[in-house]
C-alpha cells in the first residue's frame, strides 16, 4: 500500500477517535515531523515539543482533514505553523544543540557546528539537516519544502561546498 493511502486511512481512523491509529501514524512519520521541525527550529527540545504538539493537533483536528491525497502536506503544515509560532515566542535560537545528535559533545565541536550552520541560508540549513540528520531523500525534501527538486539539489550542493570551503572536506562526505 502506498504511503499516502496508508496515511489517509490512519487519518480517517484517527478522526473517529482511534488512538491506536494515532500511535501507528506516530511510529510511521514521527522522524519526518521531528526532522522538519528541527530544520526550522534548530533546537532539539523545541523540535521534540513541536513533534508532540503536532500529533496532539492531528488527533484533535483529524475530523477537518479533507481526503485530498496529500496527508503529509497537511501534517507538515501543522508542523510548520507550530514551529513558526515557537520561533516567534523565542528571542534567541541556538544551533549548538545539533551537537547532541550527530557530533561529539566537545565544546569546540559544538561551536564549530554552530558556526557552520550560521554560514548557511535558512533554506540551505533546512535542506542539509533534512538530508544529513534526518536521512530524507532529495525528492522527499522537495515535497516537504515545496520547492523544485533541482533547487533542492543545487542548494544542497552549494551548502556542502560552503561547509567544505570553511571547514575542510572531512566535515561531510
Tab-separated table of N, CA and C in Angstrom:
chain	number	residue	atom	x	y	z
A	1	UNK	N	0.838	-1.172	0.000
A	1	UNK	CA	0.000	0.000	0.000
A	1	UNK	C	0.889	1.245	0.000
A	2	UNK	N	0.544	2.218	-0.821
A	2	UNK	CA	1.318	3.447	-0.891
A	2	UNK	C	1.213	4.199	0.427
A	3	UNK	N	2.263	4.964	0.710
A	3	UNK	CA	2.309	5.702	1.971
A	3	UNK	C	1.150	6.679	2.099
A	4	UNK	N	0.835	7.431	1.040
A	4	UNK	CA	-0.286	8.377	1.114
A	4	UNK	C	-1.587	7.676	1.458
A	5	UNK	N	-1.835	6.533	0.824
A	5	UNK	CA	-3.064	5.788	1.097
A	5	UNK	C	-3.086	5.315	2.544
A	6	UNK	N	-1.952	4.858	3.034
A	6	UNK	CA	-1.856	4.409	4.423
A	6	UNK	C	-2.114	5.568	5.383
A	7	UNK	N	-1.531	6.721	5.088
A	7	UNK	CA	-1.738	7.898	5.922
A	7	UNK	C	-3.202	8.340	5.903
A	8	UNK	N	-3.814	8.279	4.724
A	8	UNK	CA	-5.235	8.642	4.589
A	8	UNK	C	-6.110	7.755	5.476
A	9	UNK	N	-5.846	6.457	5.437
A	9	UNK	CA	-6.615	5.506	6.251
A	9	UNK	C	-6.429	5.808	7.736
A	10	UNK	N	-5.185	6.019	8.131
A	10	UNK	CA	-4.907	6.317	9.539
A	10	UNK	C	-5.590	7.606	9.981
A	11	UNK	N	-5.560	8.639	9.147
A	11	UNK	CA	-6.220	9.896	9.500
A	11	UNK	C	-7.735	9.723	9.620
A	12	UNK	N	-8.307	8.921	8.750
A	12	UNK	CA	-9.740	8.635	8.836
A	12	UNK	C	-10.056	7.926	10.145
A	13	UNK	N	-9.244	6.957	10.509
A	13	UNK	CA	-9.449	6.229	11.766
A	13	UNK	C	-9.233	7.140	12.977
A	14	UNK	N	-8.252	8.026	12.901
A	14	UNK	CA	-7.986	8.972	13.987
A	14	UNK	C	-9.164	9.926	14.157
A	15	UNK	N	-9.787	10.305	13.039
A	15	UNK	CA	-10.928	11.230	13.112
A	15	UNK	C	-12.102	10.645	13.895
A	16	UNK	N	-12.121	9.317	14.058
A	16	UNK	CA	-13.178	8.670	14.849
A	16	UNK	C	-12.731	8.465	16.303
A	17	UNK	N	-11.541	8.981	16.634
A	17	UNK	CA	-11.042	8.870	17.999
A	17	UNK	C	-10.161	7.657	18.255
A	18	UNK	N	-9.721	6.988	17.208
A	18	UNK	CA	-8.917	5.782	17.344
A	18	UNK	C	-7.474	6.134	17.726
A	19	UNK	N	-7.138	5.899	18.998
A	19	UNK	CA	-5.795	6.231	19.492
A	19	UNK	C	-4.741	5.243	18.996
A	20	UNK	N	-5.139	4.014	18.699
A	20	UNK	CA	-4.183	3.046	18.151
A	20	UNK	C	-3.681	3.513	16.786
A	21	UNK	N	-4.572	4.104	16.000
A	21	UNK	CA	-4.179	4.618	14.687
A	21	UNK	C	-3.258	5.824	14.831
A	22	UNK	N	-3.490	6.623	15.871
A	22	UNK	CA	-2.587	7.745	16.132
A	22	UNK	C	-1.188	7.226	16.456
A	23	UNK	N	-1.129	6.177	17.244
A	23	UNK	CA	0.169	5.578	17.577
A	23	UNK	C	0.846	5.030	16.321
A	24	UNK	N	0.076	4.382	15.453
A	24	UNK	CA	0.637	3.866	14.202
A	24	UNK	C	1.160	5.006	13.325
A	25	UNK	N	0.385	6.083	13.253
A	25	UNK	CA	0.805	7.241	12.471
A	25	UNK	C	2.088	7.823	13.050
A	26	UNK	N	2.134	7.946	14.355
A	26	UNK	CA	3.324	8.457	15.030
A	26	UNK	C	4.549	7.599	14.692
A	27	UNK	N	4.400	6.291	14.817
A	27	UNK	CA	5.512	5.377	14.539
A	27	UNK	C	5.962	5.452	13.078
A	28	UNK	N	5.033	5.751	12.208
A	28	UNK	CA	5.324	5.806	10.783
A	28	UNK	C	6.063	7.084	10.370
A	29	UNK	N	5.678	8.227	10.957
A	29	UNK	CA	6.195	9.502	10.434
A	29	UNK	C	6.824	10.428	11.468
A	30	UNK	N	6.983	9.999	12.707
A	30	UNK	CA	7.500	10.929	13.727
A	30	UNK	C	8.881	11.468	13.378
A	31	UNK	N	9.720	10.674	12.748
A	31	UNK	CA	11.065	11.152	12.388
A	31	UNK	C	10.991	12.252	11.331
A	32	UNK	N	10.047	12.116	10.411
A	32	UNK	CA	9.871	13.149	9.394
A	32	UNK	C	9.391	14.455	10.025
A	33	UNK	N	8.429	14.333	10.935
A	33	UNK	CA	7.893	15.513	11.607
A	33	UNK	C	8.989	16.166	12.446
A	34	UNK	N	9.707	15.356	13.219
A	34	UNK	CA	10.799	15.896	14.039
A	34	UNK	C	11.850	16.562	13.161
A	35	UNK	N	12.243	15.894	12.092
A	35	UNK	CA	13.275	16.438	11.202
A	35	UNK	C	12.877	17.779	10.615
A	36	UNK	N	11.617	17.887	10.229
A	36	UNK	CA	11.143	19.148	9.654
A	36	UNK	C	11.100	20.233	10.727
A	37	UNK	N	10.586	19.898	11.897
A	37	UNK	CA	10.556	20.866	12.996
A	37	UNK	C	11.975	21.292	13.359
A	38	UNK	N	12.885	20.332	13.415
A	38	UNK	CA	14.269	20.641	13.761
A	38	UNK	C	14.918	21.515	12.699
A	39	UNK	N	14.579	21.275	11.444
A	39	UNK	CA	15.174	22.075	10.373
A	39	UNK	C	14.733	23.535	10.455
A	40	UNK	N	13.594	23.784	11.053
A	40	UNK	CA	13.107	25.158	11.227
A	40	UNK	C	13.640	25.750	12.529
A	41	UNK	N	13.578	24.962	13.597
A	41	UNK	CA	13.875	25.474	14.938
A	41	UNK	C	15.348	25.369	15.331
A	42	UNK	N	16.037	24.391	14.783
A	42	UNK	CA	17.455	24.148	15.105
A	42	UNK	C	17.685	23.963	16.596
A	43	UNK	N	16.726	23.364	17.266
A	43	UNK	CA	16.820	23.127	18.703
A	43	UNK	C	16.109	21.812	18.997
A	44	UNK	N	16.828	20.872	19.565
A	44	UNK	CA	16.289	19.537	19.785
A	44	UNK	C	15.038	19.562	20.650
A	45	UNK	N	15.117	20.257	21.767
A	45	UNK	CA	13.997	20.249	22.712
A	45	UNK	C	12.754	20.906	22.118
A	46	UNK	N	12.945	22.013	21.413
A	46	UNK	CA	11.812	22.679	20.764
A	46	UNK	C	11.217	21.793	19.672
A	47	UNK	N	12.080	21.121	18.915
A	47	UNK	CA	11.588	20.228	17.859
A	47	UNK	C	10.825	19.054	18.454
A	48	UNK	N	11.294	18.530	19.582
A	48	UNK	CA	10.553	17.455	20.258
A	48	UNK	C	9.191	17.950	20.723
A	49	UNK	N	9.147	19.164	21.296
A	49	UNK	CA	7.869	19.745	21.729
A	49	UNK	C	6.911	19.914	20.559
A	50	UNK	N	7.431	20.446	19.458
A	50	UNK	CA	6.588	20.663	18.274
A	50	UNK	C	6.119	19.332	17.704
A	51	UNK	N	6.973	18.328	17.713
A	51	UNK	CA	6.572	17.000	17.229
A	51	UNK	C	5.404	16.479	18.050
A	52	UNK	N	5.533	16.573	19.355
A	52	UNK	CA	4.453	16.116	20.239
A	52	UNK	C	3.175	16.934	20.003
A	53	UNK	N	3.328	18.254	19.900
A	53	UNK	CA	2.169	19.118	19.663
A	53	UNK	C	1.524	18.848	18.306
A	54	UNK	N	2.345	18.488	17.330
A	54	UNK	CA	1.803	18.163	16.006
A	54	UNK	C	0.852	16.976	16.095
A	55	UNK	N	1.267	15.939	16.794
A	55	UNK	CA	0.413	14.748	16.895
A	55	UNK	C	-0.820	14.996	17.757
A	56	UNK	N	-0.694	15.862	18.741
A	56	UNK	CA	-1.882	16.254	19.520
A	56	UNK	C	-2.861	16.988	18.615
A	57	UNK	N	-2.339	17.895	17.790
A	57	UNK	CA	-3.195	18.636	16.860
A	57	UNK	C	-3.814	17.728	15.808
A	58	UNK	N	-3.055	16.755	15.345
A	58	UNK	CA	-3.611	15.793	14.386
A	58	UNK	C	-4.796	15.075	15.021
A	59	UNK	N	-4.631	14.640	16.252
A	59	UNK	CA	-5.708	13.919	16.946
A	59	UNK	C	-6.933	14.812	17.120
A	60	UNK	N	-6.713	16.067	17.487
A	60	UNK	CA	-7.818	16.999	17.723
A	60	UNK	C	-8.530	17.399	16.432
A	61	UNK	N	-7.769	17.515	15.347
A	61	UNK	CA	-8.316	18.118	14.127
A	61	UNK	C	-8.426	17.167	12.941
A	62	UNK	N	-8.231	15.892	13.149
A	62	UNK	CA	-8.330	14.930	12.042
A	62	UNK	C	-9.706	14.968	11.386
A	63	UNK	N	-10.723	15.332	12.137
A	63	UNK	CA	-12.081	15.386	11.576
A	63	UNK	C	-12.220	16.448	10.494
A	64	UNK	N	-11.362	17.478	10.519
A	64	UNK	CA	-11.472	18.523	9.491
A	64	UNK	C	-10.573	18.270	8.280
A	65	UNK	N	-9.735	17.230	8.370
A	65	UNK	CA	-8.877	16.907	7.238
A	65	UNK	C	-9.730	16.417	6.081
A	66	UNK	N	-9.486	17.003	4.932
A	66	UNK	CA	-10.205	16.591	3.720
A	66	UNK	C	-9.307	15.645	2.935
A	67	UNK	N	-9.837	14.501	2.571
A	67	UNK	CA	-9.090	13.485	1.837
A	67	UNK	C	-8.741	14.022	0.448
A	68	UNK	N	-7.536	14.579	0.339
A	68	UNK	CA	-7.089	15.141	-0.945
A	68	UNK	C	-5.811	14.476	-1.445
A	69	UNK	N	-5.517	13.307	-0.882
A	69	UNK	CA	-4.335	12.532	-1.244
A	69	UNK	C	-3.034	13.283	-0.965
A	70	UNK	N	-3.075	14.225	-0.008
A	70	UNK	CA	-1.869	14.949	0.404
A	70	UNK	C	-1.802	15.009	1.924
A	71	UNK	N	-1.872	13.856	2.576
A	71	UNK	CA	-1.889	13.874	4.040
A	71	UNK	C	-0.598	14.393	4.651
A	72	UNK	N	0.539	14.074	4.044
A	72	UNK	CA	1.804	14.524	4.604
A	72	UNK	C	1.919	16.033	4.514
A	73	UNK	N	1.424	16.612	3.445
A	73	UNK	CA	1.449	18.071	3.309
A	73	UNK	C	0.618	18.718	4.420
A	74	UNK	N	-0.528	18.136	4.735
A	74	UNK	CA	-1.383	18.650	5.808
A	74	UNK	C	-0.655	18.554	7.157
A	75	UNK	N	-0.051	17.417	7.406
A	75	UNK	CA	0.662	17.185	8.670
A	75	UNK	C	1.857	18.133	8.786
A	76	UNK	N	2.606	18.290	7.718
A	76	UNK	CA	3.782	19.158	7.777
A	76	UNK	C	3.411	20.633	7.831
A	77	UNK	N	2.236	20.982	7.343
A	77	UNK	CA	1.747	22.350	7.501
A	77	UNK	C	1.482	22.633	8.971
A	78	UNK	N	0.905	21.670	9.659
A	78	UNK	CA	0.705	21.799	11.108
A	78	UNK	C	2.063	21.980	11.787
A	79	UNK	N	3.021	21.135	11.417
A	79	UNK	CA	4.364	21.195	12.000
A	79	UNK	C	5.005	22.555	11.745
A	80	UNK	N	4.899	23.020	10.528
A	80	UNK	CA	5.496	24.315	10.168
A	80	UNK	C	4.865	25.445	10.970
A	81	UNK	N	3.546	25.463	11.063
A	81	UNK	CA	2.863	26.523	11.800
A	81	UNK	C	3.239	26.516	13.279
A	82	UNK	N	3.286	25.331	13.873
A	82	UNK	CA	3.685	25.229	15.282
A	82	UNK	C	5.137	25.662	15.479
A	83	UNK	N	5.988	25.292	14.538
A	83	UNK	CA	7.407	25.675	14.621
A	83	UNK	C	7.570	27.186	14.520
A	84	UNK	N	6.866	27.786	13.577
A	84	UNK	CA	6.969	29.238	13.406
A	84	UNK	C	6.415	29.977	14.628
A	85	UNK	N	5.346	29.447	15.210
A	85	UNK	CA	4.809	30.053	16.435
A	85	UNK	C	5.819	29.970	17.568
A	86	UNK	N	6.503	28.833	17.676
A	86	UNK	CA	7.521	28.676	18.725
A	86	UNK	C	8.682	29.641	18.483
A	87	UNK	N	9.065	29.826	17.225
A	87	UNK	CA	10.138	30.774	16.915
A	87	UNK	C	9.761	32.194	17.311
A	88	UNK	N	8.514	32.557	17.080
A	88	UNK	CA	8.052	33.900	17.435
A	88	UNK	C	8.159	34.124	18.940
A	89	UNK	N	7.933	33.069	19.711
A	89	UNK	CA	7.954	33.184	21.169
A	89	UNK	C	9.367	33.240	21.730
A	90	UNK	N	10.325	32.762	20.971
A	90	UNK	CA	11.706	32.733	21.455
A	90	UNK	C	12.484	33.920	20.899
A	91	UNK	N	13.292	34.487	21.721
A	91	UNK	CA	14.089	35.620	21.253
A	91	UNK	C	15.427	35.183	20.669
A	92	UNK	N	15.885	33.976	21.073
A	92	UNK	CA	17.185	33.510	20.586
A	92	UNK	C	17.137	32.008	20.395
A	93	UNK	N	17.626	31.541	19.235
A	93	UNK	CA	17.703	30.121	18.952
A	93	UNK	C	19.159	29.739	18.789
A	94	UNK	N	19.583	28.721	19.493
A	94	UNK	CA	20.970	28.281	19.409
A	94	UNK	C	21.074	27.031	18.555
A	95	UNK	N	22.070	27.007	17.692
A	95	UNK	CA	22.290	25.832	16.855
A	95	UNK	C	23.224	24.839	17.522
A	96	UNK	N	23.797	25.196	18.639
A	96	UNK	CA	24.802	24.347	19.277
A	96	UNK	C	24.252	22.978	19.655
A	97	UNK	N	22.948	22.867	19.905
A	97	UNK	CA	22.389	21.599	20.336
A	97	UNK	C	22.447	20.524	19.271
A	98	UNK	N	22.670	20.908	18.026
A	98	UNK	CA	22.795	19.891	16.987
A	98	UNK	C	23.930	18.939	17.317
A	99	UNK	N	24.892	19.387	18.092
A	99	UNK	CA	25.996	18.532	18.511
A	99	UNK	C	25.522	17.305	19.255
A	100	UNK	N	24.387	17.395	19.928
A	100	UNK	CA	23.849	16.261	20.665
A	100	UNK	C	23.371	15.150	19.737
A	101	UNK	N	23.104	15.473	18.499
A	101	UNK	CA	22.558	14.473	17.586
A	101	UNK	C	23.649	13.680	16.892
A	102	UNK	N	24.571	14.351	16.247
A	102	UNK	CA	25.468	13.594	15.387
A	102	UNK	C	26.944	13.931	15.547
A	103	UNK	N	27.253	14.845	16.412
A	103	UNK	CA	28.635	15.226	16.590
A	103	UNK	C	29.041	14.942	18.020
A	104	UNK	N	30.319	14.883	18.275
A	104	UNK	CA	30.768	14.618	19.634
A	104	UNK	C	30.398	15.791	20.528
A	105	UNK	N	30.463	15.573	21.804
A	105	UNK	CA	29.952	16.532	22.763
A	105	UNK	C	30.958	17.588	23.181
A	106	UNK	N	32.069	17.701	22.497
A	106	UNK	CA	33.046	18.688	22.919
A	106	UNK	C	32.550	20.093	22.601
A	107	UNK	N	32.905	21.019	23.456
A	107	UNK	CA	32.508	22.408	23.278
A	107	UNK	C	33.047	22.948	21.961
A	108	UNK	N	34.263	22.599	21.640
A	108	UNK	CA	34.887	23.066	20.396
A	108	UNK	C	34.070	22.641	19.171
A	109	UNK	N	33.633	21.387	19.155
A	109	UNK	CA	32.857	20.907	18.009
A	109	UNK	C	31.467	21.528	17.981
A	110	UNK	N	30.859	21.764	19.138
A	110	UNK	CA	29.549	22.438	19.162
A	110	UNK	C	29.664	23.844	18.605
A	111	UNK	N	30.728	24.533	18.952
A	111	UNK	CA	30.945	25.878	18.426
A	111	UNK	C	31.149	25.822	16.914
A	112	UNK	N	31.886	24.806	16.436
A	112	UNK	CA	32.119	24.652	15.008
A	112	UNK	C	30.799	24.380	14.268
A	113	UNK	N	29.948	23.521	14.840
A	113	UNK	CA	28.660	23.222	14.215
A	113	UNK	C	27.784	24.466	14.194
A	114	UNK	N	27.782	25.211	15.301
A	114	UNK	CA	27.019	26.449	15.378
A	114	UNK	C	27.474	27.415	14.283
A	115	UNK	N	28.783	27.568	14.140
A	115	UNK	CA	29.353	28.449	13.124
A	115	UNK	C	29.014	27.943	11.726
A	116	UNK	N	29.142	26.645	11.538
A	116	UNK	CA	28.856	26.029	10.245
A	116	UNK	C	27.413	26.309	9.814
A	117	UNK	N	26.457	26.064	10.687
A	117	UNK	CA	25.056	26.253	10.322
A	117	UNK	C	24.711	27.715	10.125
A	118	UNK	N	25.392	28.586	10.831
A	118	UNK	CA	25.140	30.016	10.652
A	118	UNK	C	25.685	30.547	9.343
A	119	UNK	N	26.579	29.793	8.682
A	119	UNK	CA	27.098	30.233	7.386
A	119	UNK	C	26.115	29.914	6.255
A	120	UNK	N	25.139	29.081	6.539
A	120	UNK	CA	24.164	28.673	5.524
A	120	UNK	C	22.924	29.547	5.586
A	121	UNK	N	22.252	29.683	4.450
A	121	UNK	CA	20.953	30.356	4.451
A	121	UNK	C	19.953	29.452	5.167
A	122	UNK	N	18.814	29.996	5.533
A	122	UNK	CA	17.791	29.196	6.212
A	122	UNK	C	17.397	27.974	5.387
A	123	UNK	N	17.191	28.189	4.099
A	123	UNK	CA	16.761	27.082	3.239
A	123	UNK	C	17.868	26.041	3.090
A	124	UNK	N	19.107	26.494	2.921
A	124	UNK	CA	20.230	25.558	2.821
A	124	UNK	C	20.356	24.748	4.112
A	125	UNK	N	20.222	25.425	5.247
A	125	UNK	CA	20.319	24.747	6.540
A	125	UNK	C	19.227	23.685	6.675
A	126	UNK	N	17.999	24.032	6.284
A	126	UNK	CA	16.907	23.060	6.352
A	126	UNK	C	17.201	21.852	5.469
A	127	UNK	N	17.668	22.095	4.270
A	127	UNK	CA	17.948	21.001	3.338
A	127	UNK	C	19.056	20.101	3.882
A	128	UNK	N	20.138	20.683	4.384
A	128	UNK	CA	21.245	19.884	4.922
A	128	UNK	C	20.789	19.078	6.131
A	129	UNK	N	20.036	19.688	7.017
A	129	UNK	CA	19.558	18.971	8.207
A	129	UNK	C	18.618	17.839	7.813
A	130	UNK	N	17.694	18.107	6.895
A	130	UNK	CA	16.773	17.050	6.461
A	130	UNK	C	17.513	15.908	5.778
A	131	UNK	N	18.543	16.227	5.014
A	131	UNK	CA	19.301	15.200	4.295
A	131	UNK	C	20.269	14.459	5.221
A	132	UNK	N	21.095	15.197	5.937
A	132	UNK	CA	22.176	14.585	6.714
A	132	UNK	C	21.719	14.034	8.058
A	133	UNK	N	20.843	14.743	8.750
A	133	UNK	CA	20.439	14.295	10.080
A	133	UNK	C	19.183	13.447	10.065
A	134	UNK	N	18.280	13.747	9.135
A	134	UNK	CA	17.021	13.015	9.110
A	134	UNK	C	16.996	11.934	8.044
A	135	UNK	N	17.983	11.938	7.152
A	135	UNK	CA	18.098	10.892	6.154
A	135	UNK	C	17.059	10.918	5.046
A	136	UNK	N	16.434	12.071	4.835
A	136	UNK	CA	15.436	12.147	3.767
A	136	UNK	C	16.114	12.170	2.402
A	137	UNK	N	15.408	11.677	1.419
A	137	UNK	CA	15.888	11.702	0.042
A	137	UNK	C	15.548	13.061	-0.577
A	138	UNK	N	16.226	13.395	-1.657
A	138	UNK	CA	16.033	14.694	-2.292
A	138	UNK	C	14.573	14.935	-2.679
A	139	UNK	N	13.922	13.921	-3.243
A	139	UNK	CA	12.530	14.122	-3.659
A	139	UNK	C	11.617	14.322	-2.447
A	140	UNK	N	11.946	13.715	-1.317
A	140	UNK	CA	11.160	13.921	-0.100
A	140	UNK	C	11.346	15.340	0.425
A	141	UNK	N	12.574	15.826	0.370
A	141	UNK	CA	12.858	17.201	0.794
A	141	UNK	C	12.133	18.175	-0.121
A	142	UNK	N	12.137	17.879	-1.408
A	142	UNK	CA	11.460	18.721	-2.385
A	142	UNK	C	9.972	18.850	-2.061
A	143	UNK	N	9.333	17.720	-1.784
A	143	UNK	CA	7.905	17.749	-1.432
A	143	UNK	C	7.673	18.460	-0.117
A	144	UNK	N	8.509	18.194	0.848
A	144	UNK	CA	8.357	18.747	2.177
A	144	UNK	C	8.482	20.266	2.182
A	145	UNK	N	9.473	20.779	1.485
A	145	UNK	CA	9.711	22.215	1.460
A	145	UNK	C	8.977	22.921	0.328
A	146	UNK	N	8.321	22.118	-0.508
A	146	UNK	CA	7.566	22.638	-1.653
A	146	UNK	C	8.443	23.473	-2.579
A	147	UNK	N	9.608	22.904	-2.900
A	147	UNK	CA	10.490	23.523	-3.877
A	147	UNK	C	10.916	22.462	-4.885
A	148	UNK	N	11.259	22.914	-6.057
A	148	UNK	CA	11.655	22.028	-7.148
A	148	UNK	C	12.849	21.175	-6.736
A	149	UNK	N	12.862	19.924	-7.167
A	149	UNK	CA	13.949	19.012	-6.797
A	149	UNK	C	15.301	19.513	-7.293
A	150	UNK	N	15.329	20.151	-8.453
A	150	UNK	CA	16.610	20.687	-8.944
A	150	UNK	C	17.105	21.809	-8.033
A	151	UNK	N	16.187	22.564	-7.441
A	151	UNK	CA	16.567	23.604	-6.486
A	151	UNK	C	17.122	22.973	-5.218
A	152	UNK	N	16.490	21.892	-4.767
A	152	UNK	CA	16.984	21.173	-3.588
A	152	UNK	C	18.406	20.692	-3.845
A	153	UNK	N	18.610	20.058	-4.985
A	153	UNK	CA	19.942	19.546	-5.320
A	153	UNK	C	20.982	20.656	-5.384
A	154	UNK	N	20.659	21.739	-6.063
A	154	UNK	CA	21.647	22.815	-6.207
A	154	UNK	C	21.922	23.489	-4.858
A	155	UNK	N	20.889	23.691	-4.038
A	155	UNK	CA	21.101	24.318	-2.730
A	155	UNK	C	21.858	23.384	-1.788
A	156	UNK	N	21.583	22.091	-1.871
A	156	UNK	CA	22.319	21.139	-1.043
A	156	UNK	C	23.794	21.155	-1.424
A	157	UNK	N	24.079	21.067	-2.713
A	157	UNK	CA	25.469	21.031	-3.158
A	157	UNK	C	26.183	22.356	-2.879
A	158	UNK	N	25.464	23.464	-3.003
A	158	UNK	CA	26.039	24.767	-2.668
A	158	UNK	C	26.356	24.828	-1.172
A	159	UNK	N	25.459	24.324	-0.348
A	159	UNK	CA	25.676	24.316	1.099
A	159	UNK	C	26.877	23.445	1.463
A	160	UNK	N	26.966	22.276	0.856
A	160	UNK	CA	28.095	21.381	1.128
A	160	UNK	C	29.404	22.043	0.698
A	161	UNK	N	29.370	22.737	-0.430
A	161	UNK	CA	30.563	23.437	-0.899
A	161	UNK	C	30.974	24.517	0.103
A	162	UNK	N	29.988	25.251	0.642
A	162	UNK	CA	30.283	26.264	1.659
A	162	UNK	C	30.909	25.622	2.894
A	163	UNK	N	30.332	24.514	3.320
A	163	UNK	CA	30.830	23.819	4.510
A	163	UNK	C	32.254	23.344	4.287
A	164	UNK	N	32.489	22.720	3.142
A	164	UNK	CA	33.829	22.209	2.843
A	164	UNK	C	34.857	23.321	2.712
A	165	UNK	N	34.454	24.430	2.105
A	165	UNK	CA	35.413	25.524	1.945
A	165	UNK	C	35.748	26.162	3.292
A	166	UNK	N	34.804	26.153	4.202
A	166	UNK	CA	35.038	26.760	5.507
A	166	UNK	C	35.724	25.808	6.487
A	167	UNK	N	35.373	24.512	6.429
A	167	UNK	CA	35.836	23.585	7.446
A	167	UNK	C	36.646	22.410	6.907
A	168	UNK	N	36.783	22.303	5.608
A	168	UNK	CA	37.558	21.203	5.051
A	168	UNK	C	36.681	20.060	4.605
A	169	UNK	N	37.223	19.187	3.796
A	169	UNK	CA	36.475	18.096	3.176
A	169	UNK	C	36.021	17.046	4.156
A	170	UNK	N	36.667	16.948	5.319
A	170	UNK	CA	36.309	15.868	6.249
A	170	UNK	C	34.977	16.115	6.960
A	171	UNK	N	34.421	17.320	6.889
A	171	UNK	CA	33.173	17.603	7.601
A	171	UNK	C	32.007	16.757	7.093
A	172	UNK	N	31.801	16.724	5.798
A	172	UNK	CA	30.702	15.955	5.213
A	172	UNK	C	31.219	15.202	4.015
A	173	UNK	N	30.903	13.914	3.968
A	173	UNK	CA	31.397	13.106	2.852
A	173	UNK	C	30.498	13.227	1.664
